mmCIF file with all atom_site columns, C-alpha atoms in Angstrom:
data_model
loop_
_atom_site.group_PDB
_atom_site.id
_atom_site.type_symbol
_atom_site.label_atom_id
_atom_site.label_alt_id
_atom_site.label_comp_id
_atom_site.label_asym_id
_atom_site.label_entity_id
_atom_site.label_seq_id
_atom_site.pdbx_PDB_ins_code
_atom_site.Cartn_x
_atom_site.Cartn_y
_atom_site.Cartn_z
_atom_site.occupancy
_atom_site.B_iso_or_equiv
_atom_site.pdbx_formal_charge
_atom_site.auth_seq_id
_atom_site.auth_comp_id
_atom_site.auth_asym_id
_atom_site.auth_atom_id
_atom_site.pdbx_PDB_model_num
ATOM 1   C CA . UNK A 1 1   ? 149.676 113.976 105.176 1.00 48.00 ? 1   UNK A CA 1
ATOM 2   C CA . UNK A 1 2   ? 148.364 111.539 101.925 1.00 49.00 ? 2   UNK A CA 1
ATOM 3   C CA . UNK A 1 3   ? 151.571 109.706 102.746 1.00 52.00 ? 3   UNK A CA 1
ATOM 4   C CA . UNK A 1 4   ? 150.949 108.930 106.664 1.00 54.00 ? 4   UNK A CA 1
ATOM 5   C CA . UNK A 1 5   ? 147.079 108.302 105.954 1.00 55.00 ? 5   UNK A CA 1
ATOM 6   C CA . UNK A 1 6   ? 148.339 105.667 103.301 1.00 56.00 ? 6   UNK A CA 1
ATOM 7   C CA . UNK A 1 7   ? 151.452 104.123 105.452 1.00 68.00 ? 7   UNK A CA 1
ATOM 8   C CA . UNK A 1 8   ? 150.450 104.850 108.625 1.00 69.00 ? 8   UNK A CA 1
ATOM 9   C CA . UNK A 1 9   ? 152.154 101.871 110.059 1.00 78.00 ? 9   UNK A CA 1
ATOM 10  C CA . UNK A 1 10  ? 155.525 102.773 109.079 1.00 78.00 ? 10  UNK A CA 1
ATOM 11  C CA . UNK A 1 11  ? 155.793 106.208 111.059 1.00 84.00 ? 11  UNK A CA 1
ATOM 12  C CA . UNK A 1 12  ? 156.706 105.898 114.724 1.00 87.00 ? 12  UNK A CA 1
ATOM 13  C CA . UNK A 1 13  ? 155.240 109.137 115.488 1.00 89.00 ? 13  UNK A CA 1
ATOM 14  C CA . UNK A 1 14  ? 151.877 110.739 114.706 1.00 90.00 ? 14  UNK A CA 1
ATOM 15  C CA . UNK A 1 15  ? 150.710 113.639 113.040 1.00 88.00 ? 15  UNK A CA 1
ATOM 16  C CA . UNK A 1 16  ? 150.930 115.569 116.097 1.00 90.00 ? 16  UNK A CA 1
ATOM 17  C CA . UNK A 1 17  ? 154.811 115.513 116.101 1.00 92.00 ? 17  UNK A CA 1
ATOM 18  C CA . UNK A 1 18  ? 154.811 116.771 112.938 1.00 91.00 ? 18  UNK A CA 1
ATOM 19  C CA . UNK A 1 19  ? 152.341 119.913 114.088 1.00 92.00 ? 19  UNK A CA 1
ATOM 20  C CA . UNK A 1 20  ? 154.123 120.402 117.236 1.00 92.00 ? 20  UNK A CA 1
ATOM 21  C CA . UNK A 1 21  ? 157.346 120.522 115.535 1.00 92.00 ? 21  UNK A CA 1
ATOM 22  C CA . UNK A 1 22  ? 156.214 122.926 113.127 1.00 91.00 ? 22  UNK A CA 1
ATOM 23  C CA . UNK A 1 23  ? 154.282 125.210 116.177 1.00 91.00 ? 23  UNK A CA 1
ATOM 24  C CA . UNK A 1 24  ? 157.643 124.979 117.824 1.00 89.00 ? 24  UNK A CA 1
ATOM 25  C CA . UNK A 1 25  ? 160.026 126.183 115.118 1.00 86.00 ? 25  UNK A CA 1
ATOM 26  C CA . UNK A 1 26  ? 157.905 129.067 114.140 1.00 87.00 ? 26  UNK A CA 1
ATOM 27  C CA . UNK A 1 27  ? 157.366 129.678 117.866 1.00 87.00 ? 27  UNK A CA 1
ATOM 28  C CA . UNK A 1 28  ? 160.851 131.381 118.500 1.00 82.00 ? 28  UNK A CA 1
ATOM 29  C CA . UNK A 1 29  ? 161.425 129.529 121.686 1.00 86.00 ? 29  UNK A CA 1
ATOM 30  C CA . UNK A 1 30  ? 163.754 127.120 120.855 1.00 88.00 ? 30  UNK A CA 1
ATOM 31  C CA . UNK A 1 31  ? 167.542 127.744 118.684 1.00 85.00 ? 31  UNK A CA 1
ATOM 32  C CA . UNK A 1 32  ? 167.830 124.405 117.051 1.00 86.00 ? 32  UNK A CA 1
ATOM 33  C CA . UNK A 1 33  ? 167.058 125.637 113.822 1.00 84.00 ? 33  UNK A CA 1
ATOM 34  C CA . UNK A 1 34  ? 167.979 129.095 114.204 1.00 85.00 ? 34  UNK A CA 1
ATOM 35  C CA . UNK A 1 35  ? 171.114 130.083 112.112 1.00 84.00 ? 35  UNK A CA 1
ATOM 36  C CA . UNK A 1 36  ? 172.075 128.971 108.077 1.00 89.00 ? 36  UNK A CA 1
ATOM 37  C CA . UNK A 1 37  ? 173.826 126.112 109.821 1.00 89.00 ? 37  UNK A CA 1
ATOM 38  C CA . UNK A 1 38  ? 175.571 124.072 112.651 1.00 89.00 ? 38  UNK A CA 1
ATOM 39  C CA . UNK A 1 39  ? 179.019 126.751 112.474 1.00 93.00 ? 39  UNK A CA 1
ATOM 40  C CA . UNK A 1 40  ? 176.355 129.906 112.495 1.00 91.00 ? 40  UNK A CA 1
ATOM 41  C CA . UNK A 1 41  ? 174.319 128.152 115.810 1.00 86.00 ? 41  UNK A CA 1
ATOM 42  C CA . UNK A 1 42  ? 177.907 127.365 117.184 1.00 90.00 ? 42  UNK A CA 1
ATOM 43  C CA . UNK A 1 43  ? 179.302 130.823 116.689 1.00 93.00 ? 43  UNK A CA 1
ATOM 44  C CA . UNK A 1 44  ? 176.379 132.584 118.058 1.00 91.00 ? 44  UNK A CA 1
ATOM 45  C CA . UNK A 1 45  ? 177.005 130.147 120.501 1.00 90.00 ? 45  UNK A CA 1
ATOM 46  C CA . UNK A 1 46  ? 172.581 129.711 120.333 1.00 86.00 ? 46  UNK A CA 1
ATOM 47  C CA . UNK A 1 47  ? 173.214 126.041 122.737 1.00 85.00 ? 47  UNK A CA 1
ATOM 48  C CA . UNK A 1 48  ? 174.090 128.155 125.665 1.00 90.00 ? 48  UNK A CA 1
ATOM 49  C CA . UNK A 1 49  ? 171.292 130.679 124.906 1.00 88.00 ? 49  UNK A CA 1
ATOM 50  C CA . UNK A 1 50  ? 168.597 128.869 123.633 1.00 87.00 ? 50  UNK A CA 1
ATOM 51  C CA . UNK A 1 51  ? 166.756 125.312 124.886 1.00 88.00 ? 51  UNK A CA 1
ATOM 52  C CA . UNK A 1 52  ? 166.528 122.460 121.866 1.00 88.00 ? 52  UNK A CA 1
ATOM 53  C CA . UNK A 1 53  ? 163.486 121.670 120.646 1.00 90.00 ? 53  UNK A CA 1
ATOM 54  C CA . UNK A 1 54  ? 164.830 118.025 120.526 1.00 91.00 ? 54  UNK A CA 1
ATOM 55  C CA . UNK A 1 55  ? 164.566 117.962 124.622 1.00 90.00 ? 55  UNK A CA 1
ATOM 56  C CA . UNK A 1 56  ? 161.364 119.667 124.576 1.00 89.00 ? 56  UNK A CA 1
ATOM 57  C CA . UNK A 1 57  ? 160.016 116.861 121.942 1.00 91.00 ? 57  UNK A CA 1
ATOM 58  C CA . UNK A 1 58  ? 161.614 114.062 123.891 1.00 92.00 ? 58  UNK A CA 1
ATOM 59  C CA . UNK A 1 59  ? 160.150 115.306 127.598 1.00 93.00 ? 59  UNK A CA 1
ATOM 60  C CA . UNK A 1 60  ? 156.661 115.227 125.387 1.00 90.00 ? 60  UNK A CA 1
ATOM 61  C CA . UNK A 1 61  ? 157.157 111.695 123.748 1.00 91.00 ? 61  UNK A CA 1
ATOM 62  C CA . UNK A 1 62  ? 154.385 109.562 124.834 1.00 91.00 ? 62  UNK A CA 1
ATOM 63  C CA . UNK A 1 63  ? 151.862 111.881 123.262 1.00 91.00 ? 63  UNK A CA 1
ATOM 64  C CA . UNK A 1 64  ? 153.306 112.080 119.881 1.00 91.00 ? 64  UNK A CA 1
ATOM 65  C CA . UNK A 1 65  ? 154.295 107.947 119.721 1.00 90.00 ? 65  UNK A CA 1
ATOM 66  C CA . UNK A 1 66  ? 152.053 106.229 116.889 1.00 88.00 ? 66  UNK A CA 1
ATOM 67  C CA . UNK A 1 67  ? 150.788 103.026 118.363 1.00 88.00 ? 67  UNK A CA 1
ATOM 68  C CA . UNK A 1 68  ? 150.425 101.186 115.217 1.00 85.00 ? 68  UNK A CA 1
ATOM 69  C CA . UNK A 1 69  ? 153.969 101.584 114.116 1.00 84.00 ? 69  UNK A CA 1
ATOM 70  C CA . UNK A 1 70  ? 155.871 98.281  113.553 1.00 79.00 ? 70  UNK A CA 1
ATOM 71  C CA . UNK A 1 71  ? 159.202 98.761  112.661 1.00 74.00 ? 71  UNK A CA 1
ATOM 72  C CA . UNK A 1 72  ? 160.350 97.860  108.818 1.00 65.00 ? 72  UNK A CA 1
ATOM 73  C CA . UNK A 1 73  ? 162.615 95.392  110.339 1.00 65.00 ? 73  UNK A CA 1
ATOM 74  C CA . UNK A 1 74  ? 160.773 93.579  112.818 1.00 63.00 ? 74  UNK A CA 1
ATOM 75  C CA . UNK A 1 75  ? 158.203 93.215  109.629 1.00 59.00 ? 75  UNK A CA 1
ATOM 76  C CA . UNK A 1 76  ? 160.988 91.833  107.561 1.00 62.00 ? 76  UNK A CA 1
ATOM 77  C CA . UNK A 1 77  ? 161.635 94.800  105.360 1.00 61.00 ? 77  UNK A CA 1
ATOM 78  C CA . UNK A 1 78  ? 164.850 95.797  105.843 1.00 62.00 ? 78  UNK A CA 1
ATOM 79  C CA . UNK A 1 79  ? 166.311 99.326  107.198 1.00 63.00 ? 79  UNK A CA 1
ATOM 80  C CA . UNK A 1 80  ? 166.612 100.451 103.451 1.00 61.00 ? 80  UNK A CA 1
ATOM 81  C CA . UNK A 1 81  ? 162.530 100.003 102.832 1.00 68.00 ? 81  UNK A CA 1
ATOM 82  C CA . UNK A 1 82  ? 161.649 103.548 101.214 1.00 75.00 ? 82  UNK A CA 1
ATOM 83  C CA . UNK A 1 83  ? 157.881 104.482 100.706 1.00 76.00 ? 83  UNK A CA 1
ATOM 84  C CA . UNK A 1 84  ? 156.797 105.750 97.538  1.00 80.00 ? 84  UNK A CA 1
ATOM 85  C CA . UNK A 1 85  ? 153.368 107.119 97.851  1.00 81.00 ? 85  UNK A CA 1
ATOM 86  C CA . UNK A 1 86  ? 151.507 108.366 95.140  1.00 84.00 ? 86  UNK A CA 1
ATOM 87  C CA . UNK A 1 87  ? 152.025 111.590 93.601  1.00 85.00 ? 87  UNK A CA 1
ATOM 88  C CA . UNK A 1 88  ? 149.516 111.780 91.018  1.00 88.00 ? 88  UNK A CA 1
ATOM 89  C CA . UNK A 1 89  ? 147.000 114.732 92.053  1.00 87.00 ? 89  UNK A CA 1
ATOM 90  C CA . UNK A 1 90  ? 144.169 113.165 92.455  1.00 86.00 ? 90  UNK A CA 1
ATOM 91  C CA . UNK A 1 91  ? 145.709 111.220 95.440  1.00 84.00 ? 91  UNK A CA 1
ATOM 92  C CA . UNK A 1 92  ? 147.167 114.389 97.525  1.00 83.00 ? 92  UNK A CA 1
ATOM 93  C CA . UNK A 1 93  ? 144.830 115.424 100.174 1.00 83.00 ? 93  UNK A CA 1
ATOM 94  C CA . UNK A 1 94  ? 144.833 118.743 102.098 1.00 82.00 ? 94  UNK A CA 1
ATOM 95  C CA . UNK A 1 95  ? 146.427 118.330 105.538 1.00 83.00 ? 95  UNK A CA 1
ATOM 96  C CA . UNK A 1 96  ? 143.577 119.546 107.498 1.00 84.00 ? 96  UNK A CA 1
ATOM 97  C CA . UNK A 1 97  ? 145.220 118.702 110.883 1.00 84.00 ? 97  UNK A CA 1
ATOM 98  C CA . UNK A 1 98  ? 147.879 121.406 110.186 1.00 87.00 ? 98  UNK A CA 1
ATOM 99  C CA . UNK A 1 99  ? 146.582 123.730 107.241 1.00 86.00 ? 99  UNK A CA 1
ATOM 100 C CA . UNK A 1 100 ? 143.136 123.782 109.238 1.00 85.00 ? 100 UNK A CA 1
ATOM 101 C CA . UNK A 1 101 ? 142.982 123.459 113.001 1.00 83.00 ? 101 UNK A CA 1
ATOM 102 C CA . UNK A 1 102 ? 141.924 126.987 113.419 1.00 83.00 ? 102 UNK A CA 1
ATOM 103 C CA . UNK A 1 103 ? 139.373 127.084 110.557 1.00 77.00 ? 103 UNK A CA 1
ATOM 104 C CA . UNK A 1 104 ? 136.147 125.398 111.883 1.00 73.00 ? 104 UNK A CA 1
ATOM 105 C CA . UNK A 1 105 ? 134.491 126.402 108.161 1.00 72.00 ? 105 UNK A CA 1
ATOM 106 C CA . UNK A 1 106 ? 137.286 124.276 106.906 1.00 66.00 ? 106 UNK A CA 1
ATOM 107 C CA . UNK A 1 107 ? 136.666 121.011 108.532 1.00 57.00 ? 107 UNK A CA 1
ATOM 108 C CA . UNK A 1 108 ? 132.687 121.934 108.005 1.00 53.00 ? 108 UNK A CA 1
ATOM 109 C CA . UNK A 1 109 ? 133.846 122.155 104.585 1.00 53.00 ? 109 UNK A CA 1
ATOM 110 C CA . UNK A 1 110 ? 135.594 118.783 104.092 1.00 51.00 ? 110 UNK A CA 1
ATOM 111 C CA . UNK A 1 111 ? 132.615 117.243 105.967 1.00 50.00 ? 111 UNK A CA 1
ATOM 112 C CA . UNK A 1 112 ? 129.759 118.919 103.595 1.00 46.00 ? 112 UNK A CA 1
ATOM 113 C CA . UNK A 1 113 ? 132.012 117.534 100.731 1.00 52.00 ? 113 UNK A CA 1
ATOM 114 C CA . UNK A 1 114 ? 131.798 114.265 102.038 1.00 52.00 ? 114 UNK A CA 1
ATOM 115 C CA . UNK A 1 115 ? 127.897 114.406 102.602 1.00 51.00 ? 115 UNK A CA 1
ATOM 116 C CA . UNK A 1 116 ? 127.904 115.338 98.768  1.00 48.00 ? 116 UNK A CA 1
ATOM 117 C CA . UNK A 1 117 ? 129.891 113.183 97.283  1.00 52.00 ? 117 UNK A CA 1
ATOM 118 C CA . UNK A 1 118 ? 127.901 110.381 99.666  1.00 54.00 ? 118 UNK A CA 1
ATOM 119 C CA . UNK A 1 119 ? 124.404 111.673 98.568  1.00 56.00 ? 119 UNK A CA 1
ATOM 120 C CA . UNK A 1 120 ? 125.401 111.324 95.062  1.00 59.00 ? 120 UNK A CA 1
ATOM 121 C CA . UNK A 1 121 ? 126.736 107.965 95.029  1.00 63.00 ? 121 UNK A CA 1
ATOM 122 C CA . UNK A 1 122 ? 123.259 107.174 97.009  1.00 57.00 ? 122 UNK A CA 1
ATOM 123 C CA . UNK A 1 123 ? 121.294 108.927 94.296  1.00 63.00 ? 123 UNK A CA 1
ATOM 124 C CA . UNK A 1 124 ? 123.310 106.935 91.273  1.00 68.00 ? 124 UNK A CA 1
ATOM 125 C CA . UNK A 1 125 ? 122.458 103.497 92.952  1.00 66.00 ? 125 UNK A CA 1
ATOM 126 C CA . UNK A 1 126 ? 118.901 104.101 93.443  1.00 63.00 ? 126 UNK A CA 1
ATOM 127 C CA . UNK A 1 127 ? 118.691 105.149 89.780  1.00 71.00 ? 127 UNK A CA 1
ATOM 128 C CA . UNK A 1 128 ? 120.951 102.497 88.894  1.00 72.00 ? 128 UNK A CA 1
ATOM 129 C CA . UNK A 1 129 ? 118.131 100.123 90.773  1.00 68.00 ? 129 UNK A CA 1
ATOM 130 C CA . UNK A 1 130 ? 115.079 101.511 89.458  1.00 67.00 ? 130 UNK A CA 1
ATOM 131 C CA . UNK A 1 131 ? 116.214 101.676 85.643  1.00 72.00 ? 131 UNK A CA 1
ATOM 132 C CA . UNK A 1 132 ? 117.036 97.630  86.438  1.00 69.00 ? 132 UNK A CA 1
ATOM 133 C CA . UNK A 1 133 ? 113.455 96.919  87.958  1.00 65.00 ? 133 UNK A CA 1
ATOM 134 C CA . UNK A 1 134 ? 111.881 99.088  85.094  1.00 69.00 ? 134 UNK A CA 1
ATOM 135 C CA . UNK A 1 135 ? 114.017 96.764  82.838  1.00 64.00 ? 135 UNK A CA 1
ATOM 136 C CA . UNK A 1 136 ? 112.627 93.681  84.745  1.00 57.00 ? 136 UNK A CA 1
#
């Protein structure tokens, strides 16, 4: 998630893809990714059995497109532009949209934390301030 919150321009689809993708695989109604591989799937012949996921996706497109993609091309990039977010630790972020829709405490969490780490800044300027008018 870090790397769509920091490019999110250069994904066509949203987050919600990714989660519904995810809900779907795990969800056991669809065979695309059932199998070790295309000859298992094929074998077990899982296309006459099973629906894709890919169709399912595709019937569900408008709610997953990202409105403020532009693609790398039309923005003069090139089809071989690669992101490479950041990997140091201090810039990875919990994906909260996946790893905690069901966990109100969890978003309650990540907003106390904010309300924290705001109050403090707050509390450092006005000492900042008052140390410079006592130094006036």
């Amino acid at each position: 998630s870090s790397g769509i919150n920091a490019e999110y321009g250069y994904f066509e689809f949203n987050e919600c893809y990714l989660v519904e993708l995810y809900d779907m695989l795990t969800s056991g109604k669809f065979g695309t990714f059932l199998g070790n591989n295309e000859r298992d799937r094929v074998r077990q012949k899982l296309s006459d059995r099973t629906f894709s996921i890919w169709g399912y996706l595709w019937e569900n497109i408008g709610k997953f497109i990202n409105p403020y993609y532009e693609n790398s091309t039309d923005l003069g990039l090139g089809p071989a532009t690669v992101l490479r977010p950041s990997t140091d630790d201090r810039d990875l972020l919990l994906w909260t949209k996946m790893y905690c829709r069901y966990d109100i405490c969890c978003e309650a969490k990540t907003a106390l934390d904010i309300d924290i780490e705001t109050s403090s800044e707050v509390k450092a300027t006005a000492e900042r301030l008052s140390e410079a008018s006592i130094s006036s």
